[in-house]
XYZ file of C-alpha atoms in Angstrom:
650
model
C -0.782 108.851 122.541
C -2.389 105.633 123.727
C -5.954 104.717 122.982
C -7.563 101.948 125.047
C -10.864 100.506 123.872
C -13.309 98.676 126.182
C -16.181 96.968 124.531
C -19.766 96.680 125.709
C -22.094 94.024 124.351
C -23.996 96.798 122.550
C -20.912 98.206 120.879
C -19.772 94.752 119.842
C -23.126 94.051 118.190
C -23.048 97.455 116.554
C -19.567 96.757 115.183
C -20.634 93.342 113.865
C -23.553 94.969 112.061
C -21.178 97.586 110.606
C -18.821 94.846 109.463
C -21.504 93.154 107.397
C -22.756 96.459 106.056
C -19.331 97.766 105.112
C -18.494 94.721 103.067
C -21.813 94.293 101.325
C -23.376 97.652 100.519
C -20.417 99.790 99.411
C -20.494 99.958 95.586
C -18.005 97.581 94.005
C -14.915 98.659 92.092
C -15.274 96.150 89.289
C -14.343 98.772 86.691
C -10.866 98.929 88.214
C -10.432 95.248 87.427
C -11.888 95.173 83.912
C -9.508 94.569 80.975
C -7.604 97.715 80.079
C -7.118 96.790 76.442
C -8.561 94.472 73.856
C -5.891 91.799 74.066
C -7.100 88.799 72.118
C -4.517 87.007 70.029
C -3.952 87.275 66.292
C -1.838 85.130 63.954
C 0.862 87.788 64.360
C 0.770 88.330 68.141
C -0.095 85.558 70.565
C -2.240 85.994 73.665
C 0.750 84.504 75.502
C 2.582 87.759 74.882
C 4.833 86.158 72.275
C 5.190 86.632 68.516
C 2.467 84.631 66.772
C 3.112 81.759 64.405
C 2.637 84.138 61.458
C 4.548 87.074 62.914
C 6.456 88.980 60.247
C 8.977 91.779 60.297
C 10.748 93.451 57.428
C 14.532 93.716 57.296
C 16.667 96.689 56.300
C 20.337 96.212 55.355
C 22.607 99.196 54.736
C 25.875 99.846 52.960
C 27.134 103.340 53.749
C 30.223 105.350 52.861
C 30.645 108.768 54.461
C 33.345 111.425 54.668
C 33.906 114.027 57.383
C 35.076 117.504 56.367
C 36.404 118.895 59.648
C 36.901 122.364 58.177
C 33.324 122.784 56.963
C 31.895 120.486 59.659
C 29.954 118.434 57.138
C 29.220 114.787 56.406
C 28.907 113.693 52.780
C 27.979 110.159 51.922
C 26.311 107.494 49.827
C 23.869 104.927 51.184
C 22.368 101.811 49.657
C 19.376 100.284 51.405
C 18.453 96.677 50.670
C 14.886 96.207 51.870
C 13.416 92.758 52.465
C 9.615 92.677 52.391
C 8.453 89.683 54.414
C 4.992 91.168 54.976
C 1.884 89.691 53.291
C 1.449 92.911 51.284
C 2.881 94.173 48.010
C 4.464 97.575 48.592
C 4.274 100.273 45.935
C 6.348 102.667 48.021
C 8.302 102.876 51.244
C 8.661 105.654 53.787
C 12.082 106.765 54.977
C 13.318 109.212 57.603
C 15.658 112.125 56.832
C 16.176 113.178 60.427
C 18.778 115.857 59.750
C 15.914 117.922 58.317
C 14.880 118.520 61.919
C 17.671 121.123 62.027
C 15.943 123.560 59.691
C 14.192 126.794 60.601
C 10.984 125.563 58.963
C 10.934 122.030 60.375
C 7.958 120.893 62.420
C 10.282 120.248 65.332
C 11.698 123.775 65.249
C 8.269 125.339 64.873
C 6.892 123.392 67.844
C 9.807 124.216 70.154
C 9.015 126.846 72.823
C 10.539 130.283 72.258
C 12.764 129.868 75.314
C 13.870 126.456 74.079
C 14.158 123.129 75.892
C 16.374 120.057 75.959
C 15.410 119.273 72.365
C 16.303 122.628 70.897
C 18.818 122.350 68.083
C 20.542 124.224 65.296
C 18.186 125.638 62.670
C 20.601 126.237 59.785
C 21.085 122.604 58.801
C 19.146 120.005 56.865
C 20.007 117.119 54.572
C 20.438 117.366 50.823
C 19.435 114.241 48.867
C 20.639 113.659 45.288
C 20.906 110.840 42.762
C 18.159 108.732 44.312
C 17.519 105.420 42.562
C 14.884 102.909 43.642
C 14.424 99.447 42.161
C 11.980 96.816 43.403
C 12.837 93.703 41.394
C 15.757 92.435 39.386
C 13.873 93.119 36.172
C 12.075 96.242 37.321
C 12.979 99.691 36.147
C 14.736 102.345 38.183
C 12.638 105.081 39.753
C 13.871 108.400 41.077
C 10.464 109.569 42.239
C 10.347 110.671 45.854
C 8.618 113.245 48.035
C 10.330 114.811 51.050
C 7.971 116.040 53.757
C 9.835 117.511 56.721
C 11.767 114.602 58.294
C 10.076 111.948 56.128
C 10.605 110.844 52.557
C 8.273 108.708 50.445
C 10.087 106.656 47.789
C 8.104 105.162 44.890
C 8.873 102.090 42.794
C 7.955 101.376 39.185
C 6.950 97.880 40.223
C 5.706 96.948 43.724
C 7.954 95.075 46.104
C 6.408 91.569 46.130
C 4.883 90.313 49.354
C 6.590 87.773 51.622
C 9.936 87.560 49.840
C 10.387 90.676 47.740
C 13.637 92.644 47.796
C 14.176 96.257 46.794
C 17.165 98.586 46.726
C 17.231 102.322 47.267
C 20.446 104.295 46.879
C 21.228 107.993 47.151
C 23.871 110.568 47.944
C 23.428 112.761 50.998
C 25.159 115.638 52.711
C 24.480 117.720 55.812
C 26.122 120.231 58.125
C 26.858 118.681 61.510
C 24.875 120.669 64.093
C 26.729 121.981 67.089
C 23.558 121.617 69.170
C 22.043 118.341 67.994
C 18.948 118.069 70.196
C 21.059 116.415 72.902
C 21.455 113.358 70.669
C 24.461 114.249 68.488
C 26.656 117.213 67.606
C 30.053 118.815 68.181
C 32.156 119.409 71.282
C 35.160 121.737 71.117
C 38.051 120.648 73.352
C 41.646 121.728 73.992
C 43.002 119.373 71.336
C 40.241 119.332 68.744
C 36.555 118.805 68.100
C 34.702 115.672 69.170
C 32.092 114.741 66.573
C 29.244 112.581 67.893
C 27.380 111.423 64.802
C 23.891 109.931 64.803
C 20.687 110.234 62.731
C 23.183 110.619 59.936
C 21.879 108.573 57.003
C 18.403 108.344 55.428
C 16.763 105.195 56.800
C 13.556 103.296 56.276
C 10.592 103.632 58.640
C 8.967 100.572 60.194
C 6.106 98.879 58.369
C 4.319 96.590 60.842
C 1.115 94.636 61.427
C -0.264 97.197 63.887
C -0.140 100.567 62.084
C 1.227 99.845 58.638
C 3.794 102.572 58.033
C 4.931 104.321 61.213
C 5.565 107.862 60.011
C 5.292 110.087 63.084
C 7.525 113.126 62.398
C 10.778 113.595 64.261
C 9.935 116.546 66.525
C 12.005 116.338 69.691
C 11.146 114.204 72.692
C 9.951 111.191 70.699
C 12.914 108.980 69.850
C 13.040 106.164 67.324
C 11.367 103.056 65.930
C 13.641 101.192 63.549
C 13.837 97.841 61.763
C 16.721 95.432 62.201
C 19.303 94.544 59.599
C 22.974 94.190 58.743
C 25.239 97.220 58.360
C 28.466 97.707 56.478
C 29.789 101.247 56.793
C 32.990 103.141 56.032
C 33.945 106.473 57.588
C 36.663 108.577 55.971
C 38.287 111.150 58.249
C 41.486 113.203 58.462
C 44.523 111.013 59.149
C 44.966 112.338 62.718
C 41.443 111.282 63.845
C 40.408 108.243 65.831
C 36.995 106.731 64.996
C 34.895 104.539 67.288
C 31.560 103.160 66.212
C 28.836 100.572 66.520
C 29.929 97.034 65.681
C 33.358 95.641 64.801
C 36.277 97.429 63.168
C 37.352 95.341 60.164
C 40.553 97.071 59.006
C 42.524 97.772 62.163
C 45.816 97.123 60.372
C 45.091 100.021 58.020
C 44.014 102.603 60.624
C 45.895 101.661 63.827
C 49.541 101.350 64.671
C 50.976 98.007 65.711
C 51.331 99.381 69.246
C 47.637 100.248 69.381
C 46.653 96.853 68.025
C 48.820 95.154 70.637
C 47.282 97.261 73.387
C 43.784 96.350 72.199
C 44.756 92.687 72.327
C 46.055 93.182 75.864
C 42.847 94.971 76.873
C 40.736 92.105 75.506
C 42.320 89.882 78.185
C 42.362 92.361 81.061
C 39.734 93.136 83.687
C 41.551 96.406 84.376
C 41.652 99.203 81.869
C 44.498 99.374 79.383
C 45.379 102.582 77.552
C 45.221 102.347 73.778
C 46.161 106.020 73.519
C 47.505 107.590 76.707
C 46.859 111.200 77.726
C 50.473 112.014 76.891
C 50.099 110.622 73.368
C 47.094 112.725 72.351
C 47.940 114.589 69.112
C 51.330 112.877 68.888
C 50.812 111.728 65.311
C 54.145 109.927 65.123
C 53.064 107.584 67.936
C 49.350 107.240 67.303
C 48.772 107.342 63.529
C 49.962 105.002 60.788
C 50.359 107.958 58.408
C 50.934 111.686 58.751
C 48.947 113.009 55.814
C 45.696 112.740 53.913
C 42.750 110.712 55.139
C 42.029 107.248 56.517
C 38.918 105.160 55.991
C 37.631 103.171 58.960
C 35.535 100.143 58.021
C 32.917 98.764 60.450
C 30.276 96.070 60.300
C 27.393 95.179 62.594
C 24.885 92.362 62.251
C 21.219 92.289 63.278
C 21.094 95.827 64.618
C 18.567 98.638 64.351
C 21.081 101.454 63.884
C 24.735 102.463 63.951
C 26.434 105.593 65.268
C 30.034 106.749 65.520
C 32.322 109.380 67.006
C 35.549 110.819 65.686
C 38.200 113.228 66.969
C 41.929 113.862 67.150
C 41.512 114.700 70.861
C 40.744 111.228 72.169
C 42.365 109.454 75.063
C 41.377 105.828 74.490
C 41.247 102.983 77.005
C 39.596 99.566 77.174
C 39.001 96.408 79.239
C 37.335 93.064 78.595
C 33.693 92.325 79.359
C 32.988 88.848 80.707
C 29.716 87.384 79.450
C 27.744 84.481 80.991
C 28.296 82.176 78.025
C 32.063 82.549 78.292
C 32.219 84.924 75.348
C 33.952 88.283 75.670
C 33.154 91.800 74.589
C 35.295 94.920 74.938
C 34.437 97.986 77.030
C 36.023 101.125 75.622
C 36.079 104.822 76.450
C 37.241 107.812 74.428
C 37.490 111.266 75.965
C 39.507 114.507 75.953
C 42.457 114.305 78.325
C 41.247 117.313 80.324
C 38.294 115.261 81.659
C 40.338 112.198 82.614
C 41.286 111.124 86.111
C 39.645 108.789 88.594
C 37.082 111.375 89.626
C 35.742 111.543 86.080
C 36.272 109.754 82.768
C 39.219 107.739 84.019
C 36.600 105.358 85.474
C 34.325 105.311 82.415
C 35.507 101.916 81.177
C 35.083 100.455 84.667
C 31.504 101.729 84.718
C 30.774 100.480 81.203
C 32.174 97.027 81.930
C 30.225 96.681 85.194
C 26.987 97.833 83.617
C 27.123 95.462 80.655
C 28.208 92.505 82.786
C 25.403 93.089 85.263
C 22.630 93.277 82.672
C 24.051 90.268 80.848
C 23.993 88.175 84.012
C 20.631 89.450 85.212
C 18.503 89.605 82.061
C 19.939 88.714 78.646
C 23.466 88.355 77.291
C 24.969 91.382 75.568
C 25.252 90.563 71.848
C 27.703 93.155 70.530
C 31.514 92.951 70.183
C 32.143 96.351 71.770
C 30.602 98.784 74.236
C 32.023 102.260 73.663
C 31.463 105.298 75.878
C 32.126 108.668 74.237
C 32.679 111.924 76.143
C 30.415 114.199 74.177
C 28.460 117.430 73.963
C 25.404 115.176 74.477
C 24.080 114.839 78.021
C 23.271 111.176 77.476
C 22.126 109.235 74.409
C 22.230 105.592 73.436
C 22.959 103.724 70.227
C 23.745 100.049 69.621
C 27.098 99.422 71.282
C 27.867 103.149 71.587
C 26.804 105.781 74.116
C 27.305 109.539 74.022
C 27.596 110.921 77.575
C 28.391 114.387 78.837
C 32.093 115.168 79.045
C 31.239 117.219 82.140
C 29.894 114.243 84.083
C 31.945 112.795 86.891
C 31.516 110.536 89.911
C 27.913 109.513 90.596
C 26.615 111.448 87.582
C 29.003 109.708 85.212
C 28.132 106.313 86.670
C 24.418 107.098 86.387
C 24.440 108.290 82.796
C 26.808 105.518 81.676
C 24.742 102.815 83.351
C 21.535 104.250 81.937
C 22.719 104.650 78.362
C 24.260 101.181 78.191
C 21.115 99.754 79.763
C 19.380 100.955 76.613
C 21.147 98.205 74.707
C 18.466 95.959 76.204
C 15.614 98.432 75.719
C 15.181 99.323 72.836
C 18.228 97.920 71.007
C 17.558 94.244 71.760
C 13.829 94.552 72.494
C 12.800 96.876 69.680
C 9.769 98.772 70.965
C 8.381 101.969 69.456
C 10.133 104.766 71.335
C 8.320 107.526 69.494
C 4.962 106.396 70.876
C 5.789 104.385 74.004
C 8.928 105.756 75.674
C 8.019 103.953 78.916
C 8.786 100.642 77.185
C 12.438 101.613 76.873
C 13.126 104.536 79.236
C 10.930 103.118 81.993
C 12.165 99.545 81.662
C 15.740 100.791 81.518
C 15.218 102.952 84.615
C 13.954 99.804 86.329
C 17.038 97.703 85.511
C 19.288 100.650 86.421
C 17.878 100.474 89.957
C 19.267 96.989 90.479
C 22.487 97.644 88.583
C 23.341 100.458 91.001
C 22.713 98.124 93.934
C 25.139 95.616 92.454
C 27.959 98.011 91.564
C 30.878 98.190 93.970
C 28.853 97.627 97.159
C 26.300 100.200 96.032
C 28.894 102.937 95.675
C 26.338 105.200 94.033
C 22.862 104.581 95.519
C 19.998 104.780 93.065
C 17.213 107.135 94.138
C 14.362 105.649 92.078
C 12.602 104.045 95.038
C 12.583 107.039 97.338
C 8.999 106.201 98.194
C 7.402 108.919 100.277
C 10.381 111.265 99.907
C 9.637 112.157 96.281
C 5.935 112.840 95.910
C 5.829 116.209 94.140
C 4.836 114.728 90.786
C 2.055 112.615 92.281
C 0.690 115.651 94.128
C 0.843 117.899 91.080
C -2.415 119.024 89.496
C -0.563 119.115 86.169
C 0.658 115.517 86.229
C 0.071 113.386 83.141
C -0.189 109.658 82.536
C 2.506 107.228 81.452
C 0.495 106.638 78.278
C 0.895 110.265 77.122
C 2.951 110.401 73.914
C 6.386 112.000 74.450
C 5.886 114.743 71.880
C 2.619 115.702 73.580
C 3.558 115.487 77.236
C 4.682 118.606 79.087
C 8.482 118.440 79.022
C 8.526 119.028 82.794
C 6.571 115.786 83.210
C 8.546 113.636 80.756
C 11.066 112.506 83.359
C 8.215 111.007 85.340
C 5.878 109.736 82.634
C 8.614 108.048 80.585
C 11.266 107.216 83.198
C 10.541 107.264 86.912
C 6.874 106.324 87.152
C 7.045 103.271 84.849
C 10.416 102.302 86.357
C 8.982 102.486 89.846
C 5.934 100.608 88.598
C 8.114 97.636 87.704
C 9.885 97.830 91.076
C 6.457 97.698 92.717
C 5.471 94.774 90.520
C 8.653 92.875 91.396
C 9.058 93.714 95.066
C 5.496 94.290 96.254
C 3.002 92.551 93.960
C 4.557 89.445 92.353
C 7.844 88.846 94.126
C 11.234 88.499 92.392
C 10.914 84.857 91.350
C 7.639 85.222 89.462
C 8.517 88.626 88.051
C 11.989 87.679 86.854
C 10.798 84.608 84.973
C 8.074 86.532 83.145
C 10.304 89.518 82.388
C 13.154 87.386 81.065
C 10.741 85.489 78.843
C 9.455 88.795 77.499
C 13.009 89.891 76.658
C 13.904 86.545 75.090
C 10.737 86.228 73.010
C 10.849 89.797 71.728
C 14.598 90.111 71.183
C 15.197 91.832 67.822
C 11.444 92.170 67.315
C 8.771 94.821 67.814
C 6.502 94.352 70.851
C 3.487 96.531 71.559
C 2.262 97.455 75.060
C -0.350 94.685 74.952
C 2.393 92.144 74.175
C 4.204 93.179 77.337
C 1.031 93.032 79.429
C 0.191 89.575 78.102
C 3.739 88.327 78.582
C 3.834 89.381 82.217
C 0.373 88.045 83.042
C 1.005 84.668 81.421
C 4.549 84.280 82.724
C 3.604 85.264 86.279
C 0.170 83.626 86.263
C -1.583 86.745 87.512
C -4.384 88.930 86.183
C -2.855 92.396 86.387
C -5.494 94.412 84.549
C -6.063 96.543 87.624
C -2.350 97.405 87.750
C -1.913 98.276 84.070
C -5.093 100.333 84.129
C -4.339 102.103 87.384
C -0.637 102.782 87.006
C 0.092 102.938 83.273
C -3.113 104.594 82.080
C -4.361 107.778 83.687
C -3.121 109.849 86.610
C -4.500 108.025 89.636
C -2.539 107.650 92.877
C -2.015 105.036 95.559
C -3.369 105.803 99.026
C -3.839 102.811 101.300
C -4.885 103.515 104.875
C -5.616 101.929 108.233
C -8.866 103.466 109.428
C -8.827 101.936 112.890
C -8.099 98.759 114.836
C -10.481 97.061 117.253
C -10.386 94.001 119.430
C -12.883 91.362 118.365
C -13.668 88.017 120.062
C -10.133 87.617 121.319
C -8.611 88.661 117.982
C -8.368 91.977 116.149
C -10.152 93.603 113.252
C -8.038 96.013 111.257
C -10.159 98.235 109.031
C -8.279 98.912 105.788
C -9.247 101.512 103.225
C -8.323 102.269 99.638
C -8.528 106.068 99.540
C -6.679 106.424 96.254
C -7.496 105.660 92.635
C -5.138 102.709 92.199
C -5.922 99.504 94.115
C -3.002 97.604 95.591
C -2.484 94.438 97.601
C -1.786 95.152 101.245
C 1.443 94.119 102.889
C 0.566 94.588 106.538
C 3.245 94.422 109.198
C 1.835 93.674 112.647
C 4.009 94.060 115.724
C 3.145 92.539 119.092
C 3.798 93.599 122.653
C 6.379 90.821 123.032
C 8.530 92.442 120.326
C 7.751 89.924 117.583
C 6.282 90.906 114.241
C 5.005 89.348 111.037
C 3.874 90.522 107.599
C 0.436 89.583 106.338
C -0.132 89.531 102.578
C -3.699 90.564 101.763
C -4.689 90.214 98.086
C -5.786 93.063 95.850
C -9.155 91.374 95.312
C -10.394 92.798 98.615
C -11.004 96.060 96.733
C -13.303 94.447 94.173
C -16.110 94.807 96.689
C -15.449 98.421 97.634
C -12.926 100.744 99.220
C -13.119 99.406 102.787
C -12.157 95.984 104.089
C -12.228 94.524 107.582
C -9.241 92.290 108.016
C -9.438 89.721 110.812
C -6.089 89.255 112.518
C -6.128 85.982 114.393
C -3.611 85.934 117.209
C -3.257 85.087 120.865
C -0.810 87.982 121.366
C -1.391 91.603 122.295
C -1.146 93.870 119.246
C 1.140 96.874 119.575
C 1.069 98.402 116.060
C 0.168 97.799 112.443
C 1.715 99.294 109.329
C 1.003 99.075 105.595
C 3.996 98.686 103.250
C 6.689 98.634 105.943
C 9.489 98.690 103.324
C 8.016 101.848 101.758
C 7.972 100.455 98.229
C 4.740 102.203 97.257
C 4.588 105.924 96.478
C 1.638 106.240 98.808
C 0.069 109.682 98.562
C -0.542 109.996 102.303
C 1.959 108.064 104.378
C 0.537 109.399 107.616
C -2.462 107.069 107.472
C -0.472 103.895 106.746
C 0.307 103.136 110.364
C -1.727 102.473 113.460
C 0.602 103.821 116.168
C -1.469 103.177 119.293
C -1.184 100.370 121.808
C -4.363 98.357 121.345
C -5.602 96.087 124.101
C -7.961 93.241 123.624
C -11.081 93.016 125.738
């Protein structure tokens, strides 16, 4: 429908009076632009969004020996923690996590799980038994066995405090637990045609994080909230039946003792090949004579990993095993590996897992920060998808686009939170959301966008934003409604960063700031305010309005064109902010001659109110105007974003 406007002198004067009124008397929106957090610097955390000159972080080194009993489905082990206290405080005790206690009928996690269950339901007949605990804080100090176990946490006391700034303590203990079959979608057991696949994580008692923000971080392990862990060096040995293959975080140190010469040669070939090389072929599964260096007893696999926040492993006699090299920007190499039951192989499923793993790691290394680990191992598991340093557990049932998606996502987690060590239990958006963001671009880069990423579906996926039960990104994961978690932790923050990159800052400014954030906080513990400061300083933009509007609360975006009117040979386009979250306006104007241009109108227009008269200066006839022509924004009402009429100047 065409609308043609003819102006009288009276109407023109009336419009001019309205213009002044609209921009001067509407109450301002200054509160939208006020600081969202108190973000002054401290000696520990700079206002630049970098670690301060007195930043400190404790270190946790582990030596672990563990044995799998595949008849009883148990893990029995011994762990020694060496804890380095670099904080300015003497520590009379430390807090540790015993996460296997989540799998008890009386655990807080079990008791707060809905009767009908959810993704984080797990076995309830497990739990970890701790014995022979010894804690010593100084070389001359006495040994203490005093400890208190409270659900998934354990407080360990010392006879003498761990000295501030350079004190070292050791804590050792024996532990044993039954491996859950349903491990809260993070670990567990998968029965296959040729044996059980054990995906082992949260398997050793480990120290909680003591930091400058909260002191001891002791939130219980309930379900949705994941992990917050200090960095350190790991040396671990896994003893399994002779016919098992073990893959794990870090580097295998004793390949000559646990692999055949043929397997070692194949691994060497794979380390030089961009195409996958079988280490164990489907036909060789359970052929002990070809795949194992012995045919009886047990074998101990010895791994090490430096400067990591965790280690995990998988073991089975049912594994097909293949690998290919990963090319890193510095010229270094890593090795992509996949292990899976032969019944889920083939190019429609796990036969492409190593290809996916290699592409994912190479992309993130080139785009953001170089992958630091010697291996990247994908395990076909009972777990839908879960990440650990250098190892991912992904559903054995996944294939095609789903296998690409879960593989790309879980290996993306090596950047968030494995390299950038945020607090997942409180701020899942800092790892899940950031990872969802980088996944969006990884999918675009893979094989001519073979599997399109659906994150930026814009107006096609608005159910969450229209929901009366929606919650904010800042809602803690153990509090948020599980139906909302996919949006509050993953999609909404991920889309927020896409908006920031593509709509607000532009790729050049965004990428510099984001890369600096990753670099400066690699192997450290940033808080939300550190991220906000890093992005604002690196991009040179006050983004308080964006953090407040998008990351805190449940407000929506709704930009609108109210109407368009000819004015003194030009045009006035009346823009409105009808939502709760202000945004800059990318306005595409198309002329009668078929040409078009995009006008960038800054977010500051909304400081004065929710209506703004934009003067379009042109000597052409305007045909149409449209906000956000690329549909980057999840605008609540897309029908008011476009002025469809032919508009004629007077």
